[in-house]
Coordinates of C-alpha atoms and ligand atoms in Angstrom, one line a residue:
X279 CA 95.9 132.4 51.8
X280 CA 92.9 131.0 50.1
X281 CA 89.4 131.8 51.2
X282 CA 87.5 129.4 53.3
X283 CA 86.5 126.1 51.4
X284 CA 82.9 126.3 49.9
X285 CA 81.3 123.5 47.9
X286 CA 80.9 124.3 44.2
X287 CA 77.2 124.9 43.7
X288 CA 75.1 122.6 41.5
X289 CA 73.7 123.9 38.3
X290 CA 69.9 124.6 38.2
X291 CA 69.0 123.3 34.8
X292 CA 65.3 124.6 35.2
X293 CA 66.9 127.9 34.5
X294 CA 66.8 128.7 30.8
X295 CA 70.3 130.1 30.4
X296 CA 71.8 127.1 32.2
X297 CA 69.8 124.6 30.0
X298 CA 71.0 126.5 26.8
X299 CA 74.7 126.3 28.1
X300 CA 74.5 122.6 28.6
X301 CA 72.9 122.0 25.4
X302 CA 75.6 123.7 23.5
X303 CA 78.1 121.7 25.6
X304 CA 76.4 118.6 24.6
X305 CA 76.6 119.7 20.9
X306 CA 80.3 120.6 21.1
X307 CA 81.1 117.3 22.8
X308 CA 79.2 115.4 20.0
X309 CA 81.0 117.4 17.3
X310 CA 84.4 116.0 18.7
X311 CA 83.4 112.3 18.9
X312 CA 86.0 111.3 16.2
X313 CA 88.9 112.9 18.3
X314 CA 91.8 110.8 19.5
X315 CA 93.5 111.3 22.9
X316 CA 97.0 110.5 23.7
X317 CA 98.8 108.8 26.6
X318 CA 100.9 111.5 28.4
X319 CA 104.2 110.6 30.0
X320 CA 106.4 113.4 31.0
X321 CA 106.4 115.9 28.2
X322 CA 105.5 113.4 25.6
X323 CA 102.0 112.8 24.2
X324 CA 102.1 109.2 22.9
X325 CA 99.9 107.6 20.2
X326 CA 99.9 103.7 20.2
X327 CA 99.0 101.2 17.6
X328 CA 96.2 99.7 19.5
X329 CA 93.3 101.9 20.6
X330 CA 90.4 101.8 23.2
X331 CA 87.1 103.1 21.6
X332 CA 85.0 104.5 24.2
X333 CA 81.1 103.7 23.3
X334 CA 78.2 105.7 24.4
X335 CA 76.1 103.2 26.4
X336 CA 72.9 105.1 25.4
X337 CA 73.7 104.3 21.8
X338 CA 76.0 101.4 21.3
X339 CA 77.1 102.3 17.9
X340 CA 78.3 105.7 18.7
X341 CA 82.0 106.2 19.6
X342 CA 82.5 109.1 22.1
X343 CA 86.3 109.2 21.5
X344 CA 89.4 107.1 21.0
X345 CA 92.0 106.5 23.5
X346 CA 95.4 104.8 23.3
X347 CA 95.9 101.1 24.6
X348 CA 98.9 101.4 26.8
X349 CA 101.3 98.6 27.1
X350 CA 103.5 97.2 30.0
X351 CA 106.4 99.0 28.5
X352 CA 104.7 102.4 28.5
X353 CA 103.4 101.7 32.1
X354 CA 107.0 101.1 33.2
X355 CA 108.2 104.1 31.3
X356 CA 105.6 106.2 33.1
X357 CA 106.7 104.9 36.5
X358 CA 110.4 105.9 35.6
X359 CA 109.4 109.3 34.7
X360 CA 107.3 109.7 37.8
X361 CA 110.2 108.6 39.9
X362 CA 112.6 111.1 38.3
X363 CA 110.1 114.0 38.7
X364 CA 109.6 113.0 42.3
X365 CA 112.9 114.2 43.2
X366 CA 112.1 117.9 42.2
X367 CA 108.4 117.9 42.9
X368 CA 108.9 116.7 46.6
X369 CA 111.0 119.9 47.1
X370 CA 108.3 122.4 45.8
X371 CA 106.7 124.6 48.3
X372 CA 103.1 123.3 49.6
X373 CA 101.8 126.5 48.6
X374 CA 103.0 126.3 45.0
X375 CA 101.5 122.8 44.8
X376 CA 98.3 124.0 46.2
X377 CA 98.2 126.9 43.6
X378 CA 98.4 124.3 40.8
X379 CA 95.3 122.6 42.3
X380 CA 93.5 126.0 42.5
X381 CA 94.3 126.7 39.0
X382 CA 93.1 123.3 37.8
X383 CA 89.9 123.8 39.7
X384 CA 89.5 127.1 37.9
X385 CA 90.0 125.6 34.5
X386 CA 87.6 122.9 35.4
X387 CA 85.0 125.5 36.4
X388 CA 85.5 127.2 32.9
X389 CA 84.6 123.9 31.1
X390 CA 82.2 122.6 33.7
X391 CA 79.3 121.9 31.1
X392 CA 81.8 120.4 28.6
X393 CA 83.1 117.9 31.2
X394 CA 79.6 117.1 32.4
X395 CA 78.4 116.6 28.8
X396 CA 81.3 114.2 28.2
X397 CA 80.2 112.0 31.2
X398 CA 76.6 112.3 29.8
X399 CA 77.7 110.5 26.6
X400 CA 80.5 108.4 27.9
X401 CA 78.9 106.7 30.8
X402 CA 75.2 107.7 30.6
X403 CA 74.9 110.2 33.5
X404 CA 71.9 112.3 33.7
X405 CA 72.6 116.1 33.6
X406 CA 72.2 116.5 37.3
X407 CA 74.5 113.5 38.1
X408 CA 77.2 114.5 35.6
X409 CA 77.1 118.2 37.0
X410 CA 77.4 116.8 40.5
X411 CA 80.5 114.6 39.5
X412 CA 82.2 117.7 38.0
X413 CA 81.4 119.8 41.0
X414 CA 82.8 117.2 43.3
X415 CA 86.1 117.0 41.2
X416 CA 86.3 120.8 41.6
X417 CA 85.6 120.6 45.2
X418 CA 88.4 117.9 45.7
X419 CA 91.1 120.2 44.1
X420 CA 89.9 123.2 46.4
X421 CA 89.6 121.1 49.5
X422 CA 92.9 119.2 49.1
X423 CA 94.8 122.3 48.1
X424 CA 93.8 123.9 51.4
X425 CA 94.3 120.7 53.3
X426 CA 98.0 120.5 51.9
X427 CA 98.5 124.1 53.4
X428 CA 97.3 122.8 56.7
X429 CA 99.4 119.7 56.9
X430 CA 102.4 122.0 55.9
X431 CA 102.1 123.7 59.3
X432 CA 103.2 120.4 60.9
X433 CA 101.8 119.3 64.4
X434 CA 102.1 121.1 67.6
X435 CA 104.4 119.1 70.0
X436 CA 105.1 119.3 73.7
X437 CA 108.5 121.1 74.0
X438 CA 111.3 119.6 76.1
X439 CA 113.7 121.8 78.1
X440 CA 117.0 122.3 76.1
X441 CA 115.6 121.0 72.8
X442 CA 113.5 122.2 69.8
X443 CA 111.1 119.5 68.7
X444 CA 109.3 119.7 65.4
X445 CA 107.2 117.2 63.2
X446 CA 106.8 117.8 59.4
X447 CA 105.1 115.7 56.8
X448 CA 107.1 114.3 53.7
X449 CA 105.5 112.9 50.7
X450 CA 105.9 109.1 50.0
X451 CA 107.0 108.7 46.5
X452 CA 105.4 107.5 43.3
X453 CA 101.7 106.5 43.5
X454 CA 99.6 104.5 41.3
X455 CA 96.0 106.1 41.0
X456 CA 93.5 103.6 39.8
X457 CA 89.9 105.0 39.7
X458 CA 86.5 103.3 38.6
X459 CA 84.2 104.4 35.8
X460 CA 81.3 105.3 37.9
X461 CA 82.7 108.6 39.1
X462 CA 85.0 108.9 36.3
X463 CA 85.8 112.6 37.0
X464 CA 85.3 113.1 40.7
X465 CA 87.1 110.0 42.0
X466 CA 89.9 110.2 39.3
X467 CA 90.6 113.9 40.2
X468 CA 90.2 113.4 43.9
X469 CA 92.7 110.5 44.3
X470 CA 95.1 112.4 41.9
X471 CA 94.8 115.8 43.5
X472 CA 95.5 114.4 47.0
X473 CA 98.6 112.5 45.8
X474 CA 100.1 115.6 44.0
X475 CA 99.1 118.2 46.7
X476 CA 101.1 116.3 49.3
X477 CA 104.2 116.2 47.0
X478 CA 103.9 112.8 45.4
X479 CA 104.1 112.1 41.7
X480 CA 101.6 109.9 40.0
X481 CA 101.0 107.3 37.5
X482 CA 97.4 107.3 36.5
X483 CA 95.3 104.7 34.7
X484 CA 91.6 105.5 34.1
X485 CA 89.0 102.9 33.9
X486 CA 88.6 101.5 30.4
X487 CA 85.0 102.4 30.2
X488 CA 85.7 106.1 30.7
X489 CA 89.1 107.2 29.1
X490 CA 87.8 110.3 27.4
X491 CA 86.6 112.2 30.5
X492 CA 90.0 111.3 32.0
X493 CA 91.9 112.5 29.0
X494 CA 90.0 115.9 29.2
X495 CA 91.1 116.3 32.6
X496 CA 94.6 115.6 31.6
X497 CA 94.3 118.3 28.9
X498 CA 93.4 120.6 31.8
X499 CA 96.3 119.5 33.9
X500 CA 98.6 120.3 31.0
X501 CA 97.1 123.7 30.4
X502 CA 97.5 124.5 34.1
X503 CA 101.2 124.5 33.7
X504 CA 101.8 121.7 36.3
X505 CA 105.2 120.5 35.7
X506 CA 105.5 117.6 33.2
X507 CA 106.0 114.2 34.8
X508 CA 104.0 114.9 38.0
X509 CA 100.9 113.3 36.5
X510 CA 101.5 110.7 34.1
X511 CA 98.7 109.3 32.3
X512 CA 98.5 105.9 30.8
X513 CA 95.1 104.6 29.3
X514 CA 95.0 100.8 29.1
X515 CA 93.7 97.6 30.6
X516 CA 93.8 96.6 34.2
X517 CA 95.5 93.5 33.4
X518 CA 98.5 95.2 31.6
X519 CA 98.8 98.8 32.7
X520 CA 97.1 98.2 36.0
X521 CA 99.1 95.1 37.0
X522 CA 102.4 96.7 36.1
X523 CA 101.7 99.7 38.3
X524 CA 100.6 97.8 41.4
X525 CA 103.4 95.2 41.1
X526 CA 106.3 97.7 40.5
X527 CA 108.9 97.9 43.2
X528 CA 109.2 101.7 42.4
X529 CA 105.7 102.2 43.4
X530 CA 105.3 103.6 46.9
X531 CA 101.5 103.5 47.4
X532 CA 98.4 102.5 45.5
X533 CA 95.3 104.7 45.6
X534 CA 92.4 102.5 44.3
X535 CA 88.6 102.8 44.1
X536 CA 86.7 100.0 42.5
X537 CA 85.4 96.5 43.1
X538 CA 86.1 94.3 46.1
X539 CA 87.8 91.6 43.8
X540 CA 90.3 94.0 42.3
X541 CA 90.7 95.9 45.7
X542 CA 91.6 92.7 47.5
X543 CA 94.0 91.7 44.7
X544 CA 95.7 95.0 45.1
X545 CA 96.0 94.5 48.9
X546 CA 97.6 91.1 48.2
X547 CA 100.1 92.3 45.6
X548 CA 101.1 95.3 47.8
X549 CA 102.0 92.8 50.5
X550 CA 104.7 91.1 48.2
X551 CA 108.1 92.8 48.6
X552 CA 110.1 92.8 45.4
X553 CA 113.8 92.9 45.1
X554 CA 115.0 96.4 45.2
X555 CA 112.0 97.6 47.1
X556 CA 112.9 99.6 50.1
X557 CA 109.4 100.2 51.6
X558 CA 106.2 98.6 52.7
X559 CA 103.8 99.6 49.9
X560 CA 100.9 101.5 51.3
X561 CA 97.4 101.1 49.8
X562 CA 94.2 103.1 50.1
X563 CA 91.6 100.9 48.7
X564 CA 87.9 101.8 48.6
X565 CA 85.7 99.2 47.4
X566 CA 81.9 98.0 47.1
X567 CA 78.8 98.2 49.1
X568 CA 75.5 96.6 49.8
X569 CA 73.9 99.7 51.3
X570 CA 70.5 99.7 53.2
X571 CA 67.8 102.1 54.1
X572 CA 65.8 101.1 57.1
X573 CA 62.3 102.4 57.0
X574 CA 60.9 102.4 60.5
X575 CA 57.1 102.1 61.3
X576 CA 57.5 105.6 62.8
X577 CA 58.9 107.2 59.7
X578 CA 57.5 109.9 57.5
X579 CA 56.6 107.4 54.8
X580 CA 56.5 109.7 51.8
X581 CA 59.9 111.1 52.6
X582 CA 61.2 107.5 53.0
X583 CA 59.7 106.5 49.6
X584 CA 61.4 109.6 47.9
X585 CA 64.7 108.8 49.7
X586 CA 64.8 105.1 48.7
X587 CA 63.7 105.8 45.1
X588 CA 66.4 108.4 44.5
X589 CA 69.2 106.4 46.2
X590 CA 68.3 103.1 44.6
X591 CA 67.9 104.3 41.1
X592 CA 69.9 107.6 40.8
X593 CA 72.6 107.0 38.1
X594 CA 70.8 103.6 37.5
X595 CA 72.0 102.3 41.0
X596 CA 75.6 102.4 39.9
X597 CA 76.9 104.2 42.9
X598 CA 79.0 102.5 45.6
X599 CA 76.6 104.3 48.0
X600 CA 73.4 103.4 46.2
X601 CA 70.5 101.8 48.3
X602 CA 70.4 98.3 47.2
X603 CA 68.4 97.0 50.2
X604 CA 65.2 98.6 51.7
X605 CA 64.7 97.1 55.2
X606 CA 61.0 97.9 56.0
X607 CA 59.2 97.4 59.3
X608 CA 56.3 94.8 59.1
X609 CA 53.6 97.3 60.2
X610 CA 54.2 99.6 57.2
X611 CA 55.6 97.1 54.7
X612 CA 52.6 97.0 52.3
X613 CA 51.7 100.8 52.4
X614 CA 55.3 101.6 51.9
X615 CA 55.7 99.3 49.0
X616 CA 52.6 100.4 47.2
X617 CA 53.8 104.0 47.5
X618 CA 57.3 103.2 46.3
X619 CA 56.1 101.3 43.3
X620 CA 53.9 104.1 42.2
X621 CA 56.9 106.6 42.6
X622 CA 59.3 104.3 40.7
X623 CA 56.9 103.7 37.8
X624 CA 57.1 107.4 37.1
X625 CA 60.9 107.3 36.5
X626 CA 61.7 108.2 33.0
X627 CA 64.4 106.0 31.4
X628 CA 66.3 106.7 28.1
X629 CA 69.3 108.5 26.6
X630 CA 70.5 111.1 29.2
X631 CA 71.4 113.7 26.5
X632 CA 67.6 114.2 27.0
X633 CA 67.3 116.4 30.1
X634 CA 64.0 114.7 30.9
X635 CA 65.4 111.1 31.4
X636 CA 66.2 110.6 35.0
X637 CA 67.7 107.3 34.4
X638 CA 70.1 106.4 31.6
X639 CA 71.8 103.1 30.4
X640 CA 74.0 100.9 32.7
X641 CA 77.6 101.3 31.9
X642 CA 78.5 98.4 29.4
X643 CA 77.4 95.2 27.9
X644 CA 79.1 93.2 30.6
X645 CA 77.4 95.3 33.3
X646 CA 74.0 94.9 31.5
X647 CA 74.4 91.1 31.4
X648 CA 75.4 90.8 35.0
X649 CA 72.5 92.9 36.1
X650 CA 70.0 90.9 34.0
X651 CA 71.3 87.6 35.5
X652 CA 70.9 89.1 39.0
X653 CA 67.2 90.1 38.1
X654 CA 66.6 86.4 37.1
X655 CA 68.2 85.2 40.4
X656 CA 65.9 87.8 42.3
X657 CA 62.8 86.7 40.7
X658 CA 63.4 83.3 42.1
X659 CA 64.2 84.7 45.5
X660 CA 61.3 87.1 45.9
X661 CA 58.4 88.8 44.3
X662 CA 59.0 91.1 41.4
X663 CA 57.0 94.3 42.0
X664 CA 58.1 96.4 38.9
X665 CA 60.7 96.5 36.2
X666 CA 62.8 93.4 35.5
X667 CA 62.9 94.0 31.7
X668 CA 65.5 95.8 29.4
X669 CA 64.2 98.6 27.2
X670 CA 64.9 98.6 23.5
X671 CA 68.2 97.7 21.9
X672 CA 69.9 100.8 21.1
X673 CA 71.6 101.2 24.5
X674 CA 71.8 99.2 27.8
X675 CA 68.7 100.3 29.3
X676 CA 67.1 98.4 32.2
X677 CA 63.9 99.2 33.9
X678 CA 64.1 100.3 37.7
X679 CA 63.4 97.0 39.4
X680 CA 62.0 96.2 42.8
X681 CA 62.0 92.8 44.2
X682 CA 60.1 92.4 47.6
X683 CA 60.0 89.6 50.3
X684 CA 63.7 88.9 50.0
X685 CA 65.4 86.7 52.7
X686 CA 68.2 88.9 54.3
X687 CA 70.7 86.1 53.3
X688 CA 69.4 85.7 49.7
X689 CA 72.1 86.4 47.0
X690 CA 70.5 89.7 45.9
X691 CA 70.5 90.8 49.6
X692 CA 74.2 90.0 49.8
X693 CA 76.0 90.4 46.6
X694 CA 76.7 93.9 45.0
X695 CA 74.7 94.1 41.8
X696 CA 75.6 97.5 40.9
X697 CA 72.5 98.4 38.8
X698 CA 69.0 99.5 39.1
X699 CA 67.8 96.5 41.3
X700 CA 66.3 97.1 44.8
X701 CA 65.8 94.1 47.2
X702 CA 63.0 94.8 49.8
X703 CA 63.3 93.0 53.1
X704 CA 60.6 92.8 55.8
X705 CA 61.7 93.1 59.5
X706 CA 59.4 92.5 62.5
X707 CA 61.1 95.3 64.6
X708 CA 63.7 97.9 64.6
X709 CA 66.4 95.9 66.4
X710 CA 65.9 93.1 63.8
X711 CA 66.1 95.7 61.0
X712 CA 69.5 96.9 62.3
X713 CA 70.8 93.3 62.5
X714 CA 69.7 92.7 58.9
X715 CA 71.4 96.0 57.9
X716 CA 74.7 95.0 59.4
X717 CA 74.4 91.4 58.1
X718 CA 76.6 91.7 55.0
X719 CA 80.4 91.8 54.5
X720 CA 80.2 95.5 53.5
X721 CA 79.7 98.7 55.5
X722 CA 79.8 101.6 53.3
X723 CA 76.5 103.8 53.7
X724 CA 73.3 103.4 55.3
X725 CA 70.2 105.5 56.2
X726 CA 67.4 105.3 58.8
X727 CA 64.0 106.9 58.4
X728 CA 62.3 107.3 61.8
X729 CA 60.9 110.0 64.1
X730 CA 61.8 108.1 67.2
X731 CA 64.8 109.7 68.9
X732 CA 65.6 106.5 70.8
X733 CA 65.9 104.5 67.5
X734 CA 67.9 107.4 66.0
X735 CA 70.3 107.1 68.9
X736 CA 70.5 103.2 68.6
X737 CA 71.2 103.6 64.8
X738 CA 74.1 106.0 65.6
X739 CA 75.5 103.4 68.0
X740 CA 74.9 100.2 66.1
X741 CA 74.4 100.6 62.4
X742 CA 78.0 99.7 61.4
X743 CA 78.7 102.0 58.2
X744 CA 81.2 104.6 57.3
X745 CA 78.6 107.0 56.3
X746 CA 75.3 107.1 58.1
X747 CA 72.4 109.3 57.2
X748 CA 69.2 109.8 59.3
X749 CA 66.0 110.8 57.7
X750 CA 67.5 111.4 54.3
X751 CA 68.9 109.3 51.4
X752 CA 72.3 107.4 51.7
X753 CA 73.9 108.9 48.5
X754 CA 75.4 112.3 47.6
X755 CA 78.1 112.8 50.2
X756 CA 79.7 116.3 49.8
X757 CA 83.4 117.0 50.0
X758 CA 84.3 118.5 53.4
X759 CA 80.7 117.9 54.5
X760 CA 80.3 114.2 54.8
X761 CA 83.9 112.7 54.5
X762 CA 83.5 109.4 52.6
X763 CA 84.5 105.9 53.1
X764 CA 83.4 102.5 54.4
X765 CA 84.1 99.7 56.9
X766 CA 84.8 96.1 56.4
X767 CA 84.8 94.8 52.9
X768 CA 84.0 98.4 51.7
X769 CA 87.5 99.4 52.0
X770 CA 90.1 101.2 54.1
X771 CA 87.6 103.8 55.4
X772 CA 90.0 106.6 53.8
X773 CA 87.3 109.3 54.3
X774 CA 87.8 111.2 51.1
X775 CA 87.0 114.8 51.4
X776 CA 87.9 114.9 55.1
X777 CA 90.6 116.1 57.1
X778 CA 92.2 112.7 57.7
X779 CA 92.5 112.0 54.0
X780 CA 95.9 113.6 53.1
X781 CA 97.6 111.9 56.0
X782 CA 97.5 108.7 54.0
X783 CA 99.6 110.2 51.2
X784 CA 102.2 111.4 53.8
X785 CA 104.9 110.2 56.3
X786 CA 105.7 112.3 59.4
X787 CA 109.4 113.2 60.3
X788 CA 110.0 114.1 63.8
X789 CA 113.1 116.3 64.3
X790 CA 114.7 117.0 67.6
X791 CA 117.5 119.6 67.9
X792 CA 119.5 120.2 70.9
X793 CA 119.8 123.9 71.9
X794 CA 123.2 125.3 72.9
X795 CA 125.3 122.8 71.0
Ligands
NDP128 P1 86.9 97.5 38.9 O1 87.4 97.0 40.2 O2 86.5 96.6 37.9 O3 87.9 98.6 38.2 C1 88.4 99.8 38.9 C2 89.8 100.1 38.4 O4 90.7 98.9 38.5 C3 89.7 100.3 36.7 O5 90.5 101.3 36.5 C4 90.2 99.0 36.3 O6 90.8 99.1 35.0 C5 91.3 98.7 37.3 N1 91.8 97.2 37.3 C6 91.1 96.2 37.0 N2 91.9 95.1 37.1 C7 93.1 95.5 37.6 C8 94.2 94.8 38.1 N3 94.4 93.5 38.0 N4 95.3 95.6 38.4 C9 95.1 97.0 38.6 N5 94.0 97.7 38.2 C10 92.9 96.9 37.7 O7 85.8 98.5 39.4 P2 84.7 99.3 38.5 O8 85.3 100.3 37.6 O9 83.7 98.3 37.9 O10 83.8 100.2 39.6 C11 82.7 99.8 40.3 C12 83.2 99.3 41.6 O11 83.7 100.4 42.3 C13 81.8 99.0 42.6 O12 82.2 97.8 43.3 C14 81.7 100.1 43.4 O13 81.0 99.8 44.7 C15 83.1 100.6 43.6 N6 83.2 102.0 44.1 C16 83.5 102.3 45.4 C17 83.5 103.5 45.9 C18 84.0 103.8 47.4 O14 84.3 104.9 47.7 N7 84.0 102.8 48.1 C19 83.2 104.7 45.0 C20 82.9 104.3 43.8 C21 83.0 103.1 43.2 P3 89.8 98.5 33.7 O15 88.8 99.5 33.7 O16 90.9 98.7 32.6 O17 89.4 97.0 33.9

């Protein structure tokens, strides 16, 4: 039996040794920028004619690596291989499957800084953010490995005289795993690990902005000795590879994390039953957020300022859990804003290979354009307090931006911007603040800063979010500690990193055997 689950510790980069290790990982990764990474289907490593070049958003001219551009035919081939492999993989012992995950976790630990350095270059994560992403990926393997063993025990049942009754969990079949670019290691690994730990096989399509970190994970999978065909890896576009996966009658479930638009499209497609399809397709769909932090007049204001600044601008606001609305009580509104602006003006923005830069670039040209458009909209909807401009032209850098006096129904208070833009809304009292917080179509994370226990209780009852935090920031959920997933248009509330998660990848079989035949 494995030891009790423990979260992978974060690296302390103020420690000289650790800093040196990360610097050499960054050098190693940079020395391999010209490498090409294959599609992996079964035992085959496949090179295609067309390529996906993965650019460094800190330095637009730099290519971090080259991935293959998969086609519809390759996507179909991957599904075929996954289907064939399912017949053997479903019969492997849960302990054997769990051991593969533990092995993968170990191999990731050995390459921890290299994986993090890849994300620093490929998607502009700061060292700390990249390190947390890698640690979370390791956690998912360790946690779901143990969870698979727990589910293998079945479920205790009431026994009936003259019968033996038993409930066991079976895998579903072939799953399509479709992750986003913003946690390109953690979410990709988490959704994949959950699928295979439970005996399913997988076709995996990483986001087109982050194929290289995904390919490095796939190299680790191959090194772990996991049987070929259990995870089939196809880089390519959402419209070709992704569509083929979600529409195929041979896909039994889709595990997706990404935007509301694509998520709802997947829900719709999963509802269409194709000829030859013998099941209702299952979907686990985690989508966007418009997360709020309420700062009450009875809060520790300095602590709230820190929490809002970090949750709004960590990884450039590109987390589904990021604080994109600060709802501040009238009485402390001006004081809070003065302090917040002072704090945010100290944030260093620049290429994240430099440890001192807290904020890096936004992910891509299209993200950059979308965010700059929202800033223009926001400037018309409220009062720009800081930021609002891009920085330089070498990368997609945008200043941390705060726009105050926003109406709760304004566009920048309702639509997910997914960038370093914070809308600040004034509320006359705590109840109004809660109503505003709940007044979007999303319900992912939220936080409340207050010292008043009655208000804390009220928030626990009425703040309608999947992940609520009291007197701390609304980002940074840990595997096993804060199971993660949202309400309403934030998704199916799958609670990744929690004990309910694996159930979604399983089906239960109840077996009753008469005694004394
Ligand atoms: P997208 O929805 O744009 O993309 C997500 C994935 O879906 C990518 O791999 C993408 O491929 C793929 N895809 C796109 N179109 C299709 C299609 N028609 N069929 C199948 N697959 C398709 O999201 P982003 O990558 O931009 O991620 C950001 C979003 O993710 C935000 O909304 C954020 O809130 C959300 N998110 C939610 C989390 C949660 O737990 N609730 C956690 C993290 C992020 P390609 O890249 O090739 O287009």
